[in-house]
mmCIF file of C-alpha atoms and ligand atoms in Angstrom:
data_model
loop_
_atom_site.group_PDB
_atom_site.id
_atom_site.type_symbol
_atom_site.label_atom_id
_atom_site.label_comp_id
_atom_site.label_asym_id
_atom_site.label_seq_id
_atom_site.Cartn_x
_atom_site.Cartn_y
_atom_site.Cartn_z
ATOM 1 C CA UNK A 1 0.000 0.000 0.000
ATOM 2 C CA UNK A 2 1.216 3.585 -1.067
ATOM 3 C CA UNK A 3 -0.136 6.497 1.351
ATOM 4 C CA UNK A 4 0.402 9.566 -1.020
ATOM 5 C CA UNK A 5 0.898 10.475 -4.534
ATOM 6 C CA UNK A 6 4.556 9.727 -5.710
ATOM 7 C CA UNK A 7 5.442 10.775 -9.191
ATOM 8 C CA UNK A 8 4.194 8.100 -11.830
ATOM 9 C CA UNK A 9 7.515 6.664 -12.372
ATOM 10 C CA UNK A 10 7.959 5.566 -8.954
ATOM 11 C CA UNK A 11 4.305 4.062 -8.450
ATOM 12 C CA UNK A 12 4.512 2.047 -11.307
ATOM 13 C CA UNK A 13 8.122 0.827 -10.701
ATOM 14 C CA UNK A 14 7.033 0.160 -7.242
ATOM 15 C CA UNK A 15 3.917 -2.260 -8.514
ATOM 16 C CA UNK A 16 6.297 -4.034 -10.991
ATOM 17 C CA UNK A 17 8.413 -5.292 -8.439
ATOM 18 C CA UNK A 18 5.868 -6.689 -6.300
ATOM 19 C CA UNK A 19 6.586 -9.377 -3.926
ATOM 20 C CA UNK A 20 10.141 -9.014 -3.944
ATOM 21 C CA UNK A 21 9.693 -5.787 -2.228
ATOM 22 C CA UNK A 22 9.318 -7.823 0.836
ATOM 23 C CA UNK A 23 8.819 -6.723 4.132
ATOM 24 C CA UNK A 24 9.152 -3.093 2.598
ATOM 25 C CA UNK A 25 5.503 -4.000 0.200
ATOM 26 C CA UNK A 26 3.083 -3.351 2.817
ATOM 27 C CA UNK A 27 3.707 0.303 3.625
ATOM 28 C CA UNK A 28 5.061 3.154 1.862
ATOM 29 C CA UNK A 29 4.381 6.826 2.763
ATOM 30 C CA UNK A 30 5.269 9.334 -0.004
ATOM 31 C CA UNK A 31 5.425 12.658 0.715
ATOM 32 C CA UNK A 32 6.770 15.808 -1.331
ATOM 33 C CA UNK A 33 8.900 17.388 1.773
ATOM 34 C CA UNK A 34 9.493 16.584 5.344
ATOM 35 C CA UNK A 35 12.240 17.661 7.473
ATOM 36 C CA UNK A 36 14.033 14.616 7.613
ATOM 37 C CA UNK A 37 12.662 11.463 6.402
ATOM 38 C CA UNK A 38 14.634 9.457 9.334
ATOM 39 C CA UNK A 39 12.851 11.768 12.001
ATOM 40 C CA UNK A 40 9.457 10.487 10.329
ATOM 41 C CA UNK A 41 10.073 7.027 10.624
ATOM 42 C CA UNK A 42 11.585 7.416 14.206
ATOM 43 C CA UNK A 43 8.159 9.150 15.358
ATOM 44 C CA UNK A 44 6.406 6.582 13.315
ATOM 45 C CA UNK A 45 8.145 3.623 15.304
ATOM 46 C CA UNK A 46 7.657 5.902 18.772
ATOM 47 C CA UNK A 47 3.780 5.334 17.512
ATOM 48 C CA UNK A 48 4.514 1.388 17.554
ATOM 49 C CA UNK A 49 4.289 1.681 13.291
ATOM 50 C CA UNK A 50 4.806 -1.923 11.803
ATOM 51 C CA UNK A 51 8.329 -3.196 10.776
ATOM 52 C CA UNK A 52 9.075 -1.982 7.202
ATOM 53 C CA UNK A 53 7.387 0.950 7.510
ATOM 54 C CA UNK A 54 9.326 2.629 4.412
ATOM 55 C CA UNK A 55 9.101 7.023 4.494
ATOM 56 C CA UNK A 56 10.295 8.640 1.584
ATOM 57 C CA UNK A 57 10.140 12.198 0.422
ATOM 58 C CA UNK A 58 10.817 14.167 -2.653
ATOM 59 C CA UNK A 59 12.629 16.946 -1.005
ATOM 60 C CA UNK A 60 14.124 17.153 3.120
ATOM 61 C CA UNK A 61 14.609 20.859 4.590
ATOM 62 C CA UNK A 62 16.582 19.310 7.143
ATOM 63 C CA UNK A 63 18.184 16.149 5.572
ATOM 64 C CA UNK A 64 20.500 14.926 8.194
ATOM 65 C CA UNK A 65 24.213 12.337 7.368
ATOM 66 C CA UNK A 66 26.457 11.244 9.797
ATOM 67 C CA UNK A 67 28.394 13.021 12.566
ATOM 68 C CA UNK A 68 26.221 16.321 12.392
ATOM 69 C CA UNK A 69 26.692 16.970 8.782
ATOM 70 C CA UNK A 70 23.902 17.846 6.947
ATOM 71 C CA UNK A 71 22.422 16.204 3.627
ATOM 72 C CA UNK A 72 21.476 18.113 1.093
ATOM 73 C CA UNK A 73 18.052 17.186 -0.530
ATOM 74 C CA UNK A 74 16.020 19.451 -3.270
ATOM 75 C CA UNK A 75 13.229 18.251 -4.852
ATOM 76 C CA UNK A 76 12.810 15.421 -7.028
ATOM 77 C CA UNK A 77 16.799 15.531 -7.551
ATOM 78 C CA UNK A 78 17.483 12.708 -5.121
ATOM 79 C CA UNK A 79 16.096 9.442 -3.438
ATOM 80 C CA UNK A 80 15.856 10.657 0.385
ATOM 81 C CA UNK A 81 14.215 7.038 2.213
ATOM 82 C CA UNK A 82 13.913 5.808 6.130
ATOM 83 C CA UNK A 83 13.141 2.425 6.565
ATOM 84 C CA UNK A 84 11.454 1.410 10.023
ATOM 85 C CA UNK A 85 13.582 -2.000 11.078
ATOM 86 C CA UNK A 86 13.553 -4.262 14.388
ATOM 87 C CA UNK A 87 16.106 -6.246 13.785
ATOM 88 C CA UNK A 88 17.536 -9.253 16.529
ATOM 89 C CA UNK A 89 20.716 -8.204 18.430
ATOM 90 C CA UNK A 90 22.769 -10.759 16.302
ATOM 91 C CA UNK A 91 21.369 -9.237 13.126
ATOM 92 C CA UNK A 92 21.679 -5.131 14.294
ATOM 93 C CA UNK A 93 25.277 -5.387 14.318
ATOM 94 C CA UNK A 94 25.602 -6.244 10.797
ATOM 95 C CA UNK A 95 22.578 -4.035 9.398
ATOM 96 C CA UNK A 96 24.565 -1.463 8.807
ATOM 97 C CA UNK A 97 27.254 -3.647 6.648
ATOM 98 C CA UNK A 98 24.098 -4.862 4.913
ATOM 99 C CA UNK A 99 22.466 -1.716 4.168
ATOM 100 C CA UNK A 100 25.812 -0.771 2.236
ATOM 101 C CA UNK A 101 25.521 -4.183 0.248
ATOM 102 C CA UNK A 102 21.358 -3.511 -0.568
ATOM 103 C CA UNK A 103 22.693 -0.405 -1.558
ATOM 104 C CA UNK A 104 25.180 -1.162 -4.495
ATOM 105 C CA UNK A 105 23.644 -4.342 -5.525
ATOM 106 C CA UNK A 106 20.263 -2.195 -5.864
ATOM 107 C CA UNK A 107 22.340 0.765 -8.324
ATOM 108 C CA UNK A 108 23.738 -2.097 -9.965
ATOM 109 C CA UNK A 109 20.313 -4.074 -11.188
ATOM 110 C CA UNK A 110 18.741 -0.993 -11.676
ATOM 111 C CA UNK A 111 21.411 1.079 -13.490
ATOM 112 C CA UNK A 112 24.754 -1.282 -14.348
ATOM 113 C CA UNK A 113 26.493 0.760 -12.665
ATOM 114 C CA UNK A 114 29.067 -0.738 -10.338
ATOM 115 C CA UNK A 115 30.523 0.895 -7.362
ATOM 116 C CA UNK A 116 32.249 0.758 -4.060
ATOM 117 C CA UNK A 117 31.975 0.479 -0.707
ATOM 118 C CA UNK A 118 33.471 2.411 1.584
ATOM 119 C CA UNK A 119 33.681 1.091 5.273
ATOM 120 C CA UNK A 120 31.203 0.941 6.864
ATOM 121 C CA UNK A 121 28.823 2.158 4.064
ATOM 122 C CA UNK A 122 29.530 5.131 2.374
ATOM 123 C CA UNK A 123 28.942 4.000 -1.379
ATOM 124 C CA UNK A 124 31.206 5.515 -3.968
ATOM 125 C CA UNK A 125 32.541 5.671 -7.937
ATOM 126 C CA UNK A 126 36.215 6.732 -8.718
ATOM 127 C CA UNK A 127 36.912 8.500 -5.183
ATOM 128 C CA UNK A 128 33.218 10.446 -5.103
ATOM 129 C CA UNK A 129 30.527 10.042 -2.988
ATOM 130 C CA UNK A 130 26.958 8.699 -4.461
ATOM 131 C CA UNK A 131 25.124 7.771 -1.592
ATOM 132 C CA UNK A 132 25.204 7.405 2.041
ATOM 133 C CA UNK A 133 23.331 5.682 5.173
ATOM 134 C CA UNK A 134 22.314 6.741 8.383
ATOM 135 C CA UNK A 135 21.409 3.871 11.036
ATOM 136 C CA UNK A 136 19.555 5.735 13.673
ATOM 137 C CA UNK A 137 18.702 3.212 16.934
ATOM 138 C CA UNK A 138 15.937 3.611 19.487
ATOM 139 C CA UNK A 139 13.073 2.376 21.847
ATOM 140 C CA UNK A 140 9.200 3.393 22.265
ATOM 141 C CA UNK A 141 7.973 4.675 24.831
ATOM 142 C CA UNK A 142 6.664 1.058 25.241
ATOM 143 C CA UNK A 143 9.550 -0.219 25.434
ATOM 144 C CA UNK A 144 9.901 -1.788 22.040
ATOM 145 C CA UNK A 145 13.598 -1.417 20.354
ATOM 146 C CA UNK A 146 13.749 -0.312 16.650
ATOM 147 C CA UNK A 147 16.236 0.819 14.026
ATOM 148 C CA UNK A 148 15.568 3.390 11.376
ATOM 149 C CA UNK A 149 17.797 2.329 8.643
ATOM 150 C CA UNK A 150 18.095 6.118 6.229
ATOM 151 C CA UNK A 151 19.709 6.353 2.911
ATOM 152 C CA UNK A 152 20.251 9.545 0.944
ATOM 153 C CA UNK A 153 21.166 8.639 -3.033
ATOM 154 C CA UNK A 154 22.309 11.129 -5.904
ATOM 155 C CA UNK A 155 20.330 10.812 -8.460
ATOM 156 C CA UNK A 156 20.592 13.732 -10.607
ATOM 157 C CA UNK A 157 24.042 16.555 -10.703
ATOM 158 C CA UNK A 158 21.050 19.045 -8.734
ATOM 159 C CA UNK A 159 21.626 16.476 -5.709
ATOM 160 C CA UNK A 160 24.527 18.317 -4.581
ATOM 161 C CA UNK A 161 25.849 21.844 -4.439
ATOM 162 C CA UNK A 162 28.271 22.695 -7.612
ATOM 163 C CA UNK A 163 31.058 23.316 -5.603
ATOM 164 C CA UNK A 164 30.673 19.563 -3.613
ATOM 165 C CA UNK A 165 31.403 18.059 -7.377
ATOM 166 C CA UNK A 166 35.185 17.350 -6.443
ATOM 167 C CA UNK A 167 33.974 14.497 -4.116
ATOM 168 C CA UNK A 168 30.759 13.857 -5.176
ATOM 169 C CA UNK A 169 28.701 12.497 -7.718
ATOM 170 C CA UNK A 170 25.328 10.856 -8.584
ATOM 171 C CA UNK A 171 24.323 8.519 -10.774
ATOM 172 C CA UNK A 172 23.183 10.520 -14.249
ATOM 173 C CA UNK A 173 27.007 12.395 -14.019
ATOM 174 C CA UNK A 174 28.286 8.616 -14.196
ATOM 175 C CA UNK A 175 26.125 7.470 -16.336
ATOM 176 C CA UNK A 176 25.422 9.821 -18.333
ATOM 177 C CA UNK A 177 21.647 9.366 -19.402
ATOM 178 C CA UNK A 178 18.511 10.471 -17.806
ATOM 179 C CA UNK A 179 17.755 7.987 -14.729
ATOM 180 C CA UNK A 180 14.556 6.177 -13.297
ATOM 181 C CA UNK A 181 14.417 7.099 -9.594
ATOM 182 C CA UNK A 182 11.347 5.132 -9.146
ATOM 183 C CA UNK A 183 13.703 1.831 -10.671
ATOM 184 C CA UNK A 184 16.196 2.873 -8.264
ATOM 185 C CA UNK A 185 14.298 2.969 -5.051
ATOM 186 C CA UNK A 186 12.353 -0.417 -6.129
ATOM 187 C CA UNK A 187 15.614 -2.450 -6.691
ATOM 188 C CA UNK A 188 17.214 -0.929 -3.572
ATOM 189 C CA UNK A 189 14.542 -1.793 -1.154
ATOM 190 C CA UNK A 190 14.201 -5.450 -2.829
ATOM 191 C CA UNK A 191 17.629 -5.854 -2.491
ATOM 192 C CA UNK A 192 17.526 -3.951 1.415
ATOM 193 C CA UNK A 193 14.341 -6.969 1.414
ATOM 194 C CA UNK A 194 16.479 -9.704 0.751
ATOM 195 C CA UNK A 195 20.005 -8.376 2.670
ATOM 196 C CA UNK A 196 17.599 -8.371 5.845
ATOM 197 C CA UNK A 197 15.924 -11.597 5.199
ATOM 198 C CA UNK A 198 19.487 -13.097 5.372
ATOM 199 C CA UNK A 199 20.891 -11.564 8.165
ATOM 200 C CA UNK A 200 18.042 -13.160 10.233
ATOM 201 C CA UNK A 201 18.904 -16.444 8.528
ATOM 202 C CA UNK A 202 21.366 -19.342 8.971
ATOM 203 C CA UNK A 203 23.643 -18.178 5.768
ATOM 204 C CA UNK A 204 26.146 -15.193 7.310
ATOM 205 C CA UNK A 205 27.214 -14.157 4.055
ATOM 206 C CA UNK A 206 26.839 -10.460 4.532
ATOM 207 C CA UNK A 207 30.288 -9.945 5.232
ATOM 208 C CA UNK A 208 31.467 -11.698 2.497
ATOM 209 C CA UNK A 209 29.490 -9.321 0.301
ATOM 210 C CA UNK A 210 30.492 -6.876 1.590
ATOM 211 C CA UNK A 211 33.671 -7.314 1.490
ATOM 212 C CA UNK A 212 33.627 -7.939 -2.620
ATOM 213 C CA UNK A 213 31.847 -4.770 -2.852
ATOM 214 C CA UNK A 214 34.833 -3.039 -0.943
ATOM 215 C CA UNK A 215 37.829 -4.468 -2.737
ATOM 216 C CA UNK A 216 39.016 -1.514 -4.606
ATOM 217 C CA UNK A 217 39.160 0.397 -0.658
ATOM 218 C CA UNK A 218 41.000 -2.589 1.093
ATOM 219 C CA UNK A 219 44.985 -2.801 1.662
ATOM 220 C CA UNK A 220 45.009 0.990 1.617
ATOM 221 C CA UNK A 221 46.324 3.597 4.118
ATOM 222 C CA UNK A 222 43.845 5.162 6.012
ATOM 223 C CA UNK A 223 44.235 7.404 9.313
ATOM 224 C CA UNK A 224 41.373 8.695 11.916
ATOM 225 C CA UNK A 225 41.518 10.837 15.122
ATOM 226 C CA UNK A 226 42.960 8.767 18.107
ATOM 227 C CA UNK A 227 43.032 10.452 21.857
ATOM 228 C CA UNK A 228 43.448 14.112 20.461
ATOM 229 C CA UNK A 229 46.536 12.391 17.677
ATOM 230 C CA UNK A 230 45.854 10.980 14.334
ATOM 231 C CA UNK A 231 46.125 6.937 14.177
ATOM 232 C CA UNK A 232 47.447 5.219 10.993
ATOM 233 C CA UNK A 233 47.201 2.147 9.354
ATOM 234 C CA UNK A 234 46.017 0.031 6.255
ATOM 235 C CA UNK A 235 42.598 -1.265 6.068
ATOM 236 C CA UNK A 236 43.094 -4.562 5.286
ATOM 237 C CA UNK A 237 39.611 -6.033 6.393
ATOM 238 C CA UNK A 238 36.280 -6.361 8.589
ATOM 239 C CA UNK A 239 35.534 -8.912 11.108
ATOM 240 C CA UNK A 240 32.889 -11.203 11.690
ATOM 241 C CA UNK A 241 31.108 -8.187 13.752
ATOM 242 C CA UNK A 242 31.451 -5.472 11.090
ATOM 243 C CA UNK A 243 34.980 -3.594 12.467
ATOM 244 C CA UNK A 244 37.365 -2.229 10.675
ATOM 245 C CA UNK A 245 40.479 -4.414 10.883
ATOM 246 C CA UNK A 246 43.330 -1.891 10.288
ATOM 247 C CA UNK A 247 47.209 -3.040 10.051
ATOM 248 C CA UNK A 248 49.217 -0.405 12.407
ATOM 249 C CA UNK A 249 52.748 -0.324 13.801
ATOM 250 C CA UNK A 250 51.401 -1.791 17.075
ATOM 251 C CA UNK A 251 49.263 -4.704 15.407
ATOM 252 C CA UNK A 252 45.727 -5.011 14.335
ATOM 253 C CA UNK A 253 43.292 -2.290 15.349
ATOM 254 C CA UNK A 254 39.568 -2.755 15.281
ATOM 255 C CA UNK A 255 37.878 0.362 14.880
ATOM 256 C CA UNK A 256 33.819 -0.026 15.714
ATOM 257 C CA UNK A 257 32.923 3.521 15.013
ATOM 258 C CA UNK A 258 34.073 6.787 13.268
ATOM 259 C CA UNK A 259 35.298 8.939 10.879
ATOM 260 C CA UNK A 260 38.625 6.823 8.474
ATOM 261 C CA UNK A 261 39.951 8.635 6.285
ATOM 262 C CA UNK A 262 41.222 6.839 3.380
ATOM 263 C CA UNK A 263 44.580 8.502 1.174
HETATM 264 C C1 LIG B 301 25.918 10.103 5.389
HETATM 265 O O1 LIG B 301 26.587 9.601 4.492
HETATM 266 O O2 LIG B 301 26.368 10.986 6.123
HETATM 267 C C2 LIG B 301 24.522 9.600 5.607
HETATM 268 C C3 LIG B 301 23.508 10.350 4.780
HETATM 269 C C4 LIG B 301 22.091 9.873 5.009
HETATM 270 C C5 LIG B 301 21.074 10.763 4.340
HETATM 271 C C6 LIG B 301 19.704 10.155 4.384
HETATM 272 S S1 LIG B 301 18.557 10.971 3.321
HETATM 273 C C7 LIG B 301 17.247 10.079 4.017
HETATM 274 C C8 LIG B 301 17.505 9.991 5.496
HETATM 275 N N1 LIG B 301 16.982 11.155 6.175
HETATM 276 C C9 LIG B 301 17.942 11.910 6.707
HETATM 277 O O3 LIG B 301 17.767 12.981 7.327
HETATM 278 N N2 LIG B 301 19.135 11.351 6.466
HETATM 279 C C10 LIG B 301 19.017 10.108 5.741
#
């Protein structure tokens, strides 16, 4: 079910992919500008909403990305989507990794186009940024634990301020054609359908694909802030709980959370 009027495009890519939308099929609220689409779905799952609720919006006045920054988010130039998520303990600490892998396996059957991940799921082409996640965690005031799952994709050269083009891009830049953002979201919340499915499952192959996705950014340096110094190291892998396993003078670090910087 659709609450709201998305552009044609989207319905109809939306109803083609049908079933394989999964847990995201029963609930999709369109709207043509919110605040933040990942506030939405947080007050939605305050309000005991059902899991998959998906919230997506044409344009965010106050898109938010990771660490403070903000996310820039005009109309109709972007896809700006919160999913509503309760995943098991075991399962949370990978979503993230998954969310990452949905991500670039969704560009790639909609689009061709193949990209890279960026640890822990920053998703990139040639050194610029295309899209990014925000994993937002909380509890009702019932008491029941949720995760709002946000992703913020370029989808047309408006998506991002001229001057940001050094380290960003979006998907008609690389591919230089007109795109369908309604193919785009469809394929990315199958694939987000099917990544959670599996993480719930016996199969553990998340990092794994993952990891394939991230080739191109492994065995590099990469530094990060450290007790007021700057740390350095090569990123040579992730573990079995999504850190980053980084090679340093003293021996393996695992870095849970942050900011890497990769050279
Ligand atoms: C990042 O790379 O810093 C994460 C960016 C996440 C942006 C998306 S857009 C949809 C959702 N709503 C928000 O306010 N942020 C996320």
């Amino acid at each position: 079910m659709i609450i709201g009027t998305p552009p044609a495009e989207v319905a109809s890519a939306l109803a083609a992919t049908g079933v394989r939308l999964g847990l995201f099929r029963d609930r999709l609220m369109w709207y043509p500008e919110l605040p933040s689409t990942n506030d939405v779905a947080a007050l939605m799952a305050a309000r005991e909403a059902s899991e998959g609720t998906v919230v997506v919006a044409d344009a965010q006045t106050a898109g938010r990305g990771r660490r403070g920054r903000s996310w820039c988010s005009p109309p109709g130039a972007g896809l700006y989507v919160s999913v509503l998520l309760r995943p098991v303990p075991r399962a949370a600490a990978l979503l993230t990794l998954a969310a990452g892998v949905a991500l670039a396996e969704g560009i790639a059957r909609s689009t061709g186009l193949r990209t890279t991940l960026k640890w822990p799921n920053d998703v990139y082409v040639d050194g610029r940024k295309l899209a990014g996640i925000l994993a937002e965690a909380g509890t009702s005031p019932a008491g029941t634990s949720y995760a709002v799952l946000g992703f913020g994709l370029n989808v047309t050269r408006a998506s991002y301020p001229p001057d940001v083009g050094v380290r960003a891009t979006s998907l008609e830049v690389e591919l230089g054609t007109i795109v369908d953002r309604g193919l785009v979201l469809a394929e990315c919340l199958a694939a987000l359908a099917q990544q959670y499915e599996a993480l719930h499952g016996p199969d553990g192959s998340t990092v794994r694909q993952w990891r394939d996705w991230a080739r191109p950014m492994l065995n590099r340096l990469v530094e990060w802030d450290h007790n007021a110094t700057v740390a350095r190291g090569v990123a040579e892998d992730v573990d079995d709980a999504g850190a980053l396993l980084v090679r340093t003078a003293s021996g393996i670090e695992r870095i849970l959370a942050g900011d890497v910087r990769w050279s």
